[in-house]
JSON list of C-alpha atoms in Angstrom, two decimals:
[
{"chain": "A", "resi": 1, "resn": "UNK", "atom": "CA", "xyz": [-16.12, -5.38, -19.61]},
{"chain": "A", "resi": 2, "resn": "UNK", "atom": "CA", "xyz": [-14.89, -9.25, -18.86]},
{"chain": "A", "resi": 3, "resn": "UNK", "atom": "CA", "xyz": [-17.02, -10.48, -15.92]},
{"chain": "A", "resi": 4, "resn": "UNK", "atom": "CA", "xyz": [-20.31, -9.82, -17.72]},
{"chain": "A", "resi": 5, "resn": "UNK", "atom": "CA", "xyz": [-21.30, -9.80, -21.83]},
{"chain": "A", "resi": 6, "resn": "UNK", "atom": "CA", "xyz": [-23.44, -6.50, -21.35]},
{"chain": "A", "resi": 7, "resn": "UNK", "atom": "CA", "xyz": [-23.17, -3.44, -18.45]},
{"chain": "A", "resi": 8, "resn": "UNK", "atom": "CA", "xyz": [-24.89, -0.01, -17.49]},
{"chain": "A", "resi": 9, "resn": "UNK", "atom": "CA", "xyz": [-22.79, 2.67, -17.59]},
{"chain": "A", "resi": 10, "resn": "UNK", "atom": "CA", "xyz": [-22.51, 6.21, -16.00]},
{"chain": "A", "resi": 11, "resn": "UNK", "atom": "CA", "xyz": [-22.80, 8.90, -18.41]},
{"chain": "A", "resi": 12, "resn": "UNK", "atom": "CA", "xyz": [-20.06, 10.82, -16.95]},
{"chain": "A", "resi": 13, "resn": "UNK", "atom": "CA", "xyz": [-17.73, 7.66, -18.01]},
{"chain": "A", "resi": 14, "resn": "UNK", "atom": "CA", "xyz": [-15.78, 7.41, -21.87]},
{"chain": "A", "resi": 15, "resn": "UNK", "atom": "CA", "xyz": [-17.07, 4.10, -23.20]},
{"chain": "A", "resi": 16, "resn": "UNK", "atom": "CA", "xyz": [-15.14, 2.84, -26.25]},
{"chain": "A", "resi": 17, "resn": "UNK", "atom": "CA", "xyz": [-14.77, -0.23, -27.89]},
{"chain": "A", "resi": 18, "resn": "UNK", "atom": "CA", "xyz": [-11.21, -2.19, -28.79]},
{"chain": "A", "resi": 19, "resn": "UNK", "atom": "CA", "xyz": [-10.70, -2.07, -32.90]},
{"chain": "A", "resi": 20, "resn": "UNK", "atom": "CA", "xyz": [-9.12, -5.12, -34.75]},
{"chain": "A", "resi": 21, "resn": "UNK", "atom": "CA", "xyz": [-5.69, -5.43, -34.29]},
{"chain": "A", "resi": 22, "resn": "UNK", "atom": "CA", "xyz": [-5.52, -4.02, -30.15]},
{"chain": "A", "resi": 23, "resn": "UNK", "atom": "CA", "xyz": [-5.10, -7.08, -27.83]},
{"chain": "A", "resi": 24, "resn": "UNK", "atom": "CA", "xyz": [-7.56, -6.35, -24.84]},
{"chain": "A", "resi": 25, "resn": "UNK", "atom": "CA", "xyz": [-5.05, -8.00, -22.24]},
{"chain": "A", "resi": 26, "resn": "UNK", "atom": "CA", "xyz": [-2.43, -5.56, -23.37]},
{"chain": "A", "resi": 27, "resn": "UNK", "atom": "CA", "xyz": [-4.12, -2.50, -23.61]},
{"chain": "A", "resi": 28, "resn": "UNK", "atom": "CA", "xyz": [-5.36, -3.52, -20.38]},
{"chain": "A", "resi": 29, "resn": "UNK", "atom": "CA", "xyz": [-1.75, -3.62, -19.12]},
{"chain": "A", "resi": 30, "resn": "UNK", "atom": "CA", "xyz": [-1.17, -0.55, -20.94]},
{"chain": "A", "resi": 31, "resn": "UNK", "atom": "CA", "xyz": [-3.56, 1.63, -19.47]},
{"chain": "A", "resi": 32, "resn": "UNK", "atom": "CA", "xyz": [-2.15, 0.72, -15.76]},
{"chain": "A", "resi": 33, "resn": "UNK", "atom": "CA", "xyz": [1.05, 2.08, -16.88]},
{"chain": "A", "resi": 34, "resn": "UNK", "atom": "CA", "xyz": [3.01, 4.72, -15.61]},
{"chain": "A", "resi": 35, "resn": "UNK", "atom": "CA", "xyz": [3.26, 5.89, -19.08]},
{"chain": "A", "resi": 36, "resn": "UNK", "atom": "CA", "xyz": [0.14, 6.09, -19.71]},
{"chain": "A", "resi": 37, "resn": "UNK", "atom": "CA", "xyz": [-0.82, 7.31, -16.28]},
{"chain": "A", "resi": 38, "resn": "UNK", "atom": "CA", "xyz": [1.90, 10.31, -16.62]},
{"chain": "A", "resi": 39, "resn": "UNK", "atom": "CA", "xyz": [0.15, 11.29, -20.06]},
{"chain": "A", "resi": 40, "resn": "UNK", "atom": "CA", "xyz": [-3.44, 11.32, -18.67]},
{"chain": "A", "resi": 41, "resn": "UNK", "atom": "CA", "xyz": [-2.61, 13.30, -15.78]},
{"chain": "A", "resi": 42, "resn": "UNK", "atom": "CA", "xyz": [-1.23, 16.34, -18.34]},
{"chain": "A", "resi": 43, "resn": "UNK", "atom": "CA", "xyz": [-4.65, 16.36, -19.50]},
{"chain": "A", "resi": 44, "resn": "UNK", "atom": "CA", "xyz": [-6.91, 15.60, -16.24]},
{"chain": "A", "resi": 45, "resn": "UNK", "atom": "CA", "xyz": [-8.35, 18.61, -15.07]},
{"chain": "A", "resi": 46, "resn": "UNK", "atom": "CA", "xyz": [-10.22, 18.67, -11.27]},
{"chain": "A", "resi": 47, "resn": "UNK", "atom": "CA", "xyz": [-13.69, 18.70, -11.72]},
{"chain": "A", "resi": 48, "resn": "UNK", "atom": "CA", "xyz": [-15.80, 21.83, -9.96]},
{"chain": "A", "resi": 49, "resn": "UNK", "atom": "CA", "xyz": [-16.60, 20.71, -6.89]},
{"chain": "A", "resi": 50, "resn": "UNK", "atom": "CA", "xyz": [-12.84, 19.86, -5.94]},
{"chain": "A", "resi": 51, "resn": "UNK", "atom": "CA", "xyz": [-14.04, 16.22, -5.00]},
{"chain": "A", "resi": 52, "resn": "UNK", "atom": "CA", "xyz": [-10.33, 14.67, -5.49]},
{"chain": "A", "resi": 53, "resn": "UNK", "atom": "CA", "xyz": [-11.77, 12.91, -9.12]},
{"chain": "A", "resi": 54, "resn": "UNK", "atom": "CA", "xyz": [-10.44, 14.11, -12.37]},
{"chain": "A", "resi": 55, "resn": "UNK", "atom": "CA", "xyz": [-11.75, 14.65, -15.72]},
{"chain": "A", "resi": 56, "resn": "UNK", "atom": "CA", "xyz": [-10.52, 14.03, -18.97]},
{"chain": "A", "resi": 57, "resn": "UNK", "atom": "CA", "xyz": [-12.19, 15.41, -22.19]},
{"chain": "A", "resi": 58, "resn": "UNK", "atom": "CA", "xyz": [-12.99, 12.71, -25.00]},
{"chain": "A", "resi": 59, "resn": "UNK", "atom": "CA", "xyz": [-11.10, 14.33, -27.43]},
{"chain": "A", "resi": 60, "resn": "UNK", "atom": "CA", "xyz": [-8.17, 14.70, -25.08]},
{"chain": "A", "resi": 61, "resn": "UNK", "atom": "CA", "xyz": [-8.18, 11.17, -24.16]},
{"chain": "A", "resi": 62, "resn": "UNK", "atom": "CA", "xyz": [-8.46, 9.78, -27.91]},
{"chain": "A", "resi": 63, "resn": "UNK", "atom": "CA", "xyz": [-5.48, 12.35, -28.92]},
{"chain": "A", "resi": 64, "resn": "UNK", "atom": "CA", "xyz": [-3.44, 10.49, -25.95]},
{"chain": "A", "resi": 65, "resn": "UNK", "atom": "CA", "xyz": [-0.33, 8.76, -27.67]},
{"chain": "A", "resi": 66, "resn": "UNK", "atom": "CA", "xyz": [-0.48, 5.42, -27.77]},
{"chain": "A", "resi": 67, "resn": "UNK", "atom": "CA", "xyz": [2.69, 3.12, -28.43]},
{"chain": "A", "resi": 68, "resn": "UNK", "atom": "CA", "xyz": [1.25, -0.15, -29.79]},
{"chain": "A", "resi": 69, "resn": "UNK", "atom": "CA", "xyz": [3.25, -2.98, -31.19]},
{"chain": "A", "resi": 70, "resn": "UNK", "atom": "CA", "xyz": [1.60, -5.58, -33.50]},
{"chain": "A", "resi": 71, "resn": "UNK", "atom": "CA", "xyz": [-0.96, -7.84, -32.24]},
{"chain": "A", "resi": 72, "resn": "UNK", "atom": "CA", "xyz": [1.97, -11.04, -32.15]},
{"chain": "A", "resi": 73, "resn": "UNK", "atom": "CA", "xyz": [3.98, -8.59, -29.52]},
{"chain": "A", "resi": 74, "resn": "UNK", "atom": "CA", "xyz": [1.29, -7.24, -27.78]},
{"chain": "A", "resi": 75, "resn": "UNK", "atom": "CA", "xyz": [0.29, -10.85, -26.86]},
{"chain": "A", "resi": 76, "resn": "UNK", "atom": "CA", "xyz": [3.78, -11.65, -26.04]},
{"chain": "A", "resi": 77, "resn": "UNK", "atom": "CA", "xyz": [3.61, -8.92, -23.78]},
{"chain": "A", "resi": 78, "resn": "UNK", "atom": "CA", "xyz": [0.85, -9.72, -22.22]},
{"chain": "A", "resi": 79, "resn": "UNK", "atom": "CA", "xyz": [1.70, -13.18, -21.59]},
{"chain": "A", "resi": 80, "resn": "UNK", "atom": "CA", "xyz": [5.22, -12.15, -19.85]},
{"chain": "A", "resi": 81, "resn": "UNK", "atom": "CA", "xyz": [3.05, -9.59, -17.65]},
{"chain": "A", "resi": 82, "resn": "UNK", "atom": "CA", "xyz": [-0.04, -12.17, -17.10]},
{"chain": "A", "resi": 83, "resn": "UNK", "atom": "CA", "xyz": [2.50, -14.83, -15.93]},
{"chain": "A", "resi": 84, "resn": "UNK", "atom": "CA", "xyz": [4.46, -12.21, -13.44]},
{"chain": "A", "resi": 85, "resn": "UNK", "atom": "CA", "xyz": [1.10, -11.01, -12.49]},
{"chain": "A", "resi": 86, "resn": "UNK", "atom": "CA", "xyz": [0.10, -14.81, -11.60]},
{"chain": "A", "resi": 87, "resn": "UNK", "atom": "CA", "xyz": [3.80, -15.06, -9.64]},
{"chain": "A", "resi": 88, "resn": "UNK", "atom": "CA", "xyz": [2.45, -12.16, -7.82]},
{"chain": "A", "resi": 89, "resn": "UNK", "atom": "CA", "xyz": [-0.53, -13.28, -6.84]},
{"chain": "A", "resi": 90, "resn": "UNK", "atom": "CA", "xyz": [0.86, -17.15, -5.87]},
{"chain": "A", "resi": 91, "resn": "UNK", "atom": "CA", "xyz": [3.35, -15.10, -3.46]},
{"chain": "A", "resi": 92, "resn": "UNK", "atom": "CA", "xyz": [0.67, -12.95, -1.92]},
{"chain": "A", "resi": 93, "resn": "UNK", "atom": "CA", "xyz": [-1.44, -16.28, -0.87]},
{"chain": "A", "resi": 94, "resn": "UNK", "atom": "CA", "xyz": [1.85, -17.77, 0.61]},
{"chain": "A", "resi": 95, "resn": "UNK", "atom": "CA", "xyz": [2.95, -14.84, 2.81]},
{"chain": "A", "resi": 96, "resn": "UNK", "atom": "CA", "xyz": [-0.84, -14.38, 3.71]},
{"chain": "A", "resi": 97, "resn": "UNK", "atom": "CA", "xyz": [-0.92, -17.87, 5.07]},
{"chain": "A", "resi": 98, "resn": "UNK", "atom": "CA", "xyz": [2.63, -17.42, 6.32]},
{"chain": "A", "resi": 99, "resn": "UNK", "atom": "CA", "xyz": [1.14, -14.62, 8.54]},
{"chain": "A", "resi": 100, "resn": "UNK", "atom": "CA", "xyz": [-1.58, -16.89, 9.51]},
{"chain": "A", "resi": 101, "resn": "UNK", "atom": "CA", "xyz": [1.37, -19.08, 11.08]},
{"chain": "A", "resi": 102, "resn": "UNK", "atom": "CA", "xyz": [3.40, -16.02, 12.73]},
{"chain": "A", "resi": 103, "resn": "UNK", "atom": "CA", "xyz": [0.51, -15.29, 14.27]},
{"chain": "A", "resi": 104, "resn": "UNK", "atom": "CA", "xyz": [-0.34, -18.52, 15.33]},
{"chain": "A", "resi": 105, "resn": "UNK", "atom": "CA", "xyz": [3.40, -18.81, 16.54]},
{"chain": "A", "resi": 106, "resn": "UNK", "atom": "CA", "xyz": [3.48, -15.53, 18.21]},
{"chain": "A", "resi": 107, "resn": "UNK", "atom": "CA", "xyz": [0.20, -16.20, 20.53]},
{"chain": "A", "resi": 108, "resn": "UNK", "atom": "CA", "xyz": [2.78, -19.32, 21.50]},
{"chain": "A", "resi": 109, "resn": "UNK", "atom": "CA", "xyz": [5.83, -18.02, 22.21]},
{"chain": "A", "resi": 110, "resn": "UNK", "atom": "CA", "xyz": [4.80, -14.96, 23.80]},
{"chain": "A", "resi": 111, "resn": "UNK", "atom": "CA", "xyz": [2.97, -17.16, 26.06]},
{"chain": "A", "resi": 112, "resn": "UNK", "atom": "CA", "xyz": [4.29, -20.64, 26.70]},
{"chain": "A", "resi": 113, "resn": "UNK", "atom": "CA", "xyz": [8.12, -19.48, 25.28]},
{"chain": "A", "resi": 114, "resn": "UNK", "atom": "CA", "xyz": [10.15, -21.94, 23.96]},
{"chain": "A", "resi": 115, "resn": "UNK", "atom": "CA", "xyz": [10.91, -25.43, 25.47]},
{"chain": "A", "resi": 116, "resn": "UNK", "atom": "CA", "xyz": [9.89, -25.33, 28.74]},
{"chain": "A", "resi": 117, "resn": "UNK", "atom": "CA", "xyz": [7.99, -28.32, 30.36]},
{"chain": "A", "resi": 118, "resn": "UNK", "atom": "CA", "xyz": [6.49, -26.52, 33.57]},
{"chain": "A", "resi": 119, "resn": "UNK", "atom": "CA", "xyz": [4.33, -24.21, 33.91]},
{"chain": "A", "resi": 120, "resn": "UNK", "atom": "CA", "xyz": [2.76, -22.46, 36.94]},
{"chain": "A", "resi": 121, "resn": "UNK", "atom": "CA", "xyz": [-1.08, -20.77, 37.63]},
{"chain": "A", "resi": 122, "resn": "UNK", "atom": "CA", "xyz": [-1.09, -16.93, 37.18]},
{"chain": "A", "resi": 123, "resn": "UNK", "atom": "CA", "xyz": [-3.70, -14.64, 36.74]},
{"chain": "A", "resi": 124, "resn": "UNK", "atom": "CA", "xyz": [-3.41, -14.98, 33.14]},
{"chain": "A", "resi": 125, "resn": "UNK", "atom": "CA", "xyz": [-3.57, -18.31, 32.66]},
{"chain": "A", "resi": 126, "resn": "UNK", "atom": "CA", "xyz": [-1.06, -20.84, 32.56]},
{"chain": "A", "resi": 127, "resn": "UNK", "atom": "CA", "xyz": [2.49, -19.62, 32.28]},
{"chain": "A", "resi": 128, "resn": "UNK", "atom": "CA", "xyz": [6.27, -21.28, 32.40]},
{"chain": "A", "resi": 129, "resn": "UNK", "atom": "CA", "xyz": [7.81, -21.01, 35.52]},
{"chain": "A", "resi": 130, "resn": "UNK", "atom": "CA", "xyz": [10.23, -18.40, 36.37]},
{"chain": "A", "resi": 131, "resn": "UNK", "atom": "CA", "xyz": [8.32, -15.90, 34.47]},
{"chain": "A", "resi": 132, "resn": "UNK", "atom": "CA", "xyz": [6.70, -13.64, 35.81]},
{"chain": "A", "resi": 133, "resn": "UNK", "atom": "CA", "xyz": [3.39, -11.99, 35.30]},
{"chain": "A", "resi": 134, "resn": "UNK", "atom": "CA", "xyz": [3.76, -7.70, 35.89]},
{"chain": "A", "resi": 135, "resn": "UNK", "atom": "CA", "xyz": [2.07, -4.38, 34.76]},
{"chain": "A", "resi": 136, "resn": "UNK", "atom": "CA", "xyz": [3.55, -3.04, 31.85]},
{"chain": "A", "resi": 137, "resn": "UNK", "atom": "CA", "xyz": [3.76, 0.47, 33.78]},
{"chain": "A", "resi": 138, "resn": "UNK", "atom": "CA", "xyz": [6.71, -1.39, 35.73]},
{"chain": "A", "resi": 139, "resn": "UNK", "atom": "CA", "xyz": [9.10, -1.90, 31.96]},
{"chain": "A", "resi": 140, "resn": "UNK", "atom": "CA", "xyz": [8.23, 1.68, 30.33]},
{"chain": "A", "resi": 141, "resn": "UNK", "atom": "CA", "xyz": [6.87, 4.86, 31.17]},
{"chain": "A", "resi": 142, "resn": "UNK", "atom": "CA", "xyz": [4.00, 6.70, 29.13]},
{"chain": "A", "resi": 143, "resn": "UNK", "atom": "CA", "xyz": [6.06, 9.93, 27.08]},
{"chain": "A", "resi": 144, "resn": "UNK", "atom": "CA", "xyz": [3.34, 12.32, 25.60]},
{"chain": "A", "resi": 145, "resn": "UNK", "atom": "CA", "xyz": [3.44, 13.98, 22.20]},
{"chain": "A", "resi": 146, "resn": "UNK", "atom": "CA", "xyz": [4.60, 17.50, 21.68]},
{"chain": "A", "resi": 147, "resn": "UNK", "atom": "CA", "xyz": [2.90, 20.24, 19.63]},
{"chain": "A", "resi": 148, "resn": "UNK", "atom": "CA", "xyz": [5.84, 20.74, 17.18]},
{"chain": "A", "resi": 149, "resn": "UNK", "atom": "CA", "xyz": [6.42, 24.29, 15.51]},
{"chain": "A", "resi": 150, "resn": "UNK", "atom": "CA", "xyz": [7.31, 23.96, 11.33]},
{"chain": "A", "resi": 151, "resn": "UNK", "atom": "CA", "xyz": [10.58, 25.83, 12.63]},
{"chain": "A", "resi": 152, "resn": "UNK", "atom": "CA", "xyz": [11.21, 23.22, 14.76]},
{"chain": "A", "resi": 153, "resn": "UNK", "atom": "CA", "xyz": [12.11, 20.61, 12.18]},
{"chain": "A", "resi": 154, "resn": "UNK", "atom": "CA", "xyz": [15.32, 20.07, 10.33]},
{"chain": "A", "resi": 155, "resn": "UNK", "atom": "CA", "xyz": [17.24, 18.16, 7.23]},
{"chain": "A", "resi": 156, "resn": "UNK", "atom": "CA", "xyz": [17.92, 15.74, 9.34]},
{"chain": "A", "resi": 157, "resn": "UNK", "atom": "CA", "xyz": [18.47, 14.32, 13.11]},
{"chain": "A", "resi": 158, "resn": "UNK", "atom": "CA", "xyz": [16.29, 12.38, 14.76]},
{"chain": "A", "resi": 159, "resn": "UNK", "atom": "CA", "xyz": [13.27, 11.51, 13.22]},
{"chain": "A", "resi": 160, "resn": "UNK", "atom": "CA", "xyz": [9.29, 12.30, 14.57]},
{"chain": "A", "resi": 161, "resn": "UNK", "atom": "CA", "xyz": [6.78, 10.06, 14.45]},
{"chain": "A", "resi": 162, "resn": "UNK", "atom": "CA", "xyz": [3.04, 11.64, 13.48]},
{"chain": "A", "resi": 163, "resn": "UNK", "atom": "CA", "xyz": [0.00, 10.34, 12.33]},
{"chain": "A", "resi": 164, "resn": "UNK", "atom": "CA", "xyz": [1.10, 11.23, 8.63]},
{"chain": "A", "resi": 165, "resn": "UNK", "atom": "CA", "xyz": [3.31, 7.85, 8.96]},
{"chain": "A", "resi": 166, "resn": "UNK", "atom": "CA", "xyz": [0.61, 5.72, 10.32]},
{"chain": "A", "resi": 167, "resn": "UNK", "atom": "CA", "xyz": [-0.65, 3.91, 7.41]},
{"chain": "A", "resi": 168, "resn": "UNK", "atom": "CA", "xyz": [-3.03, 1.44, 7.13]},
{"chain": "A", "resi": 169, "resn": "UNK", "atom": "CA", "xyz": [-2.66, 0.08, 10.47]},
{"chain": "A", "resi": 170, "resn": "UNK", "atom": "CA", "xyz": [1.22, -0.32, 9.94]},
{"chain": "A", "resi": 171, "resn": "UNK", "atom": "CA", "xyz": [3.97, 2.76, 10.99]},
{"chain": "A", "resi": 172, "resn": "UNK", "atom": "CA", "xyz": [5.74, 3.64, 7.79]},
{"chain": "A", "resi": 173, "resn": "UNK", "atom": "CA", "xyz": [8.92, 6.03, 8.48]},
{"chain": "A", "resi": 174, "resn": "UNK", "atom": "CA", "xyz": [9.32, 6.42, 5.20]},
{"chain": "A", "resi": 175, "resn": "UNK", "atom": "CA", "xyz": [6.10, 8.85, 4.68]},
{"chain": "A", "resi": 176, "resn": "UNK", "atom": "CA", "xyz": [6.50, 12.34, 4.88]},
{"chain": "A", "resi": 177, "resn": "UNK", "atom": "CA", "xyz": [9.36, 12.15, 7.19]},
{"chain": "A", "resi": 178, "resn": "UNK", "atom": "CA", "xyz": [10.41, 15.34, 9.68]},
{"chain": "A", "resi": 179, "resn": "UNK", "atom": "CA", "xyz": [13.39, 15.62, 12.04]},
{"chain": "A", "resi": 180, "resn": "UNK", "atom": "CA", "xyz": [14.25, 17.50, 15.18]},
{"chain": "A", "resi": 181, "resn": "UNK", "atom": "CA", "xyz": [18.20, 18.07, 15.94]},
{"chain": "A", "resi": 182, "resn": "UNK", "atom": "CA", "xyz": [19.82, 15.88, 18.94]},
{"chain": "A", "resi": 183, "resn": "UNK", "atom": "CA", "xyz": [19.99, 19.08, 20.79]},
{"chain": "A", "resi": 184, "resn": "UNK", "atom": "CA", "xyz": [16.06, 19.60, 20.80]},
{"chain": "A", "resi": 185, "resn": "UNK", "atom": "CA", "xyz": [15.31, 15.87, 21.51]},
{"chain": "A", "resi": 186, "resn": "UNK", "atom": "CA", "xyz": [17.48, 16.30, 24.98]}
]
């Protein structure tokens, strides 16, 4: 509890307090581990209703092992992993804004290009001369999905796209990925 001296607390939550000794910043760290992750999921069990939210018995979570260094290295530690988490964070802000500008680029280019010093009328606006202004339908043509069967899909080959690797707005290849031989895809 750091953004507030007192809170109200579920009943279905452990609540336990840091003895002497145990930085909070580490143990903070050290609880977001995959260590310690990998050692609470042997004892998480799914609770009754199948709800996708674990539980962990007190006495399973106190008998967790806990590697813990003395309180001089456990602030070292948390210092080296404050400072990368503050790197992180500076980084984040700079390639947020440095979308801002892609965007901001992109709306350009995609509409004024790059140099030109005419521009013609069109019905979208102003636009440099010698493009042109056309219905998508006239550069691609609309290919509808398939209902794939499981024995359809191979090792390897060329790769399908489902909504398994649409994530978050963004297409991620790397999720789940399935394959149909060259021979199919003809």
């Amino acid at each position: 509890l750091e953004a507030y001296p007192q809170g109200v607390l579920s009943p279905l939550y452990i609540c336990f307090q840091l003895n002497e000794g145990v930085d909070p910043v580490f143990i903070q760290y050290f609880f977001n581990s995959q260590w310690f992750v990998d050692q609470t999921m042997r004892i998480a069990k799914e609770g009754v209703r199948n709800h996708g939210l674990l539980n962990v018995g007190i006495k399973d979570f106190f008998d967790i092992l806990v590697l813990l260094p003395n309180q001089a290295e456990q602030q070292k530690i948390a210092a080296i992993l404050s400072s990368l988490d503050a790197i992180i964070q500076a980084r984040k802000v700079v390639l947020e804004q440095t979308k801002v500008v892609k965007r901001g680029l992109m709306q350009d280019l995609l509409t004024q290009g790059v140099g030109h010093t005419e521009f013609k009328e069109s019905t979208l606006g102003k636009i440099p001369k010698g493009w042109e202004v056309d219905r998508l339908g006239m550069y691609c043509t609309l290919q509808g999905g398939y209902p794939f069967k499981s024995q359809e899909f191979k090792e390897q080959g060329i790769q399908v796209v489902r909504m398994a690797n649409v994530f978050q707005r963004k297409l991620d290849l790397s999720r789940s990925p399935l394959f149909v031989s060259r021979c199919f895809y003809d």
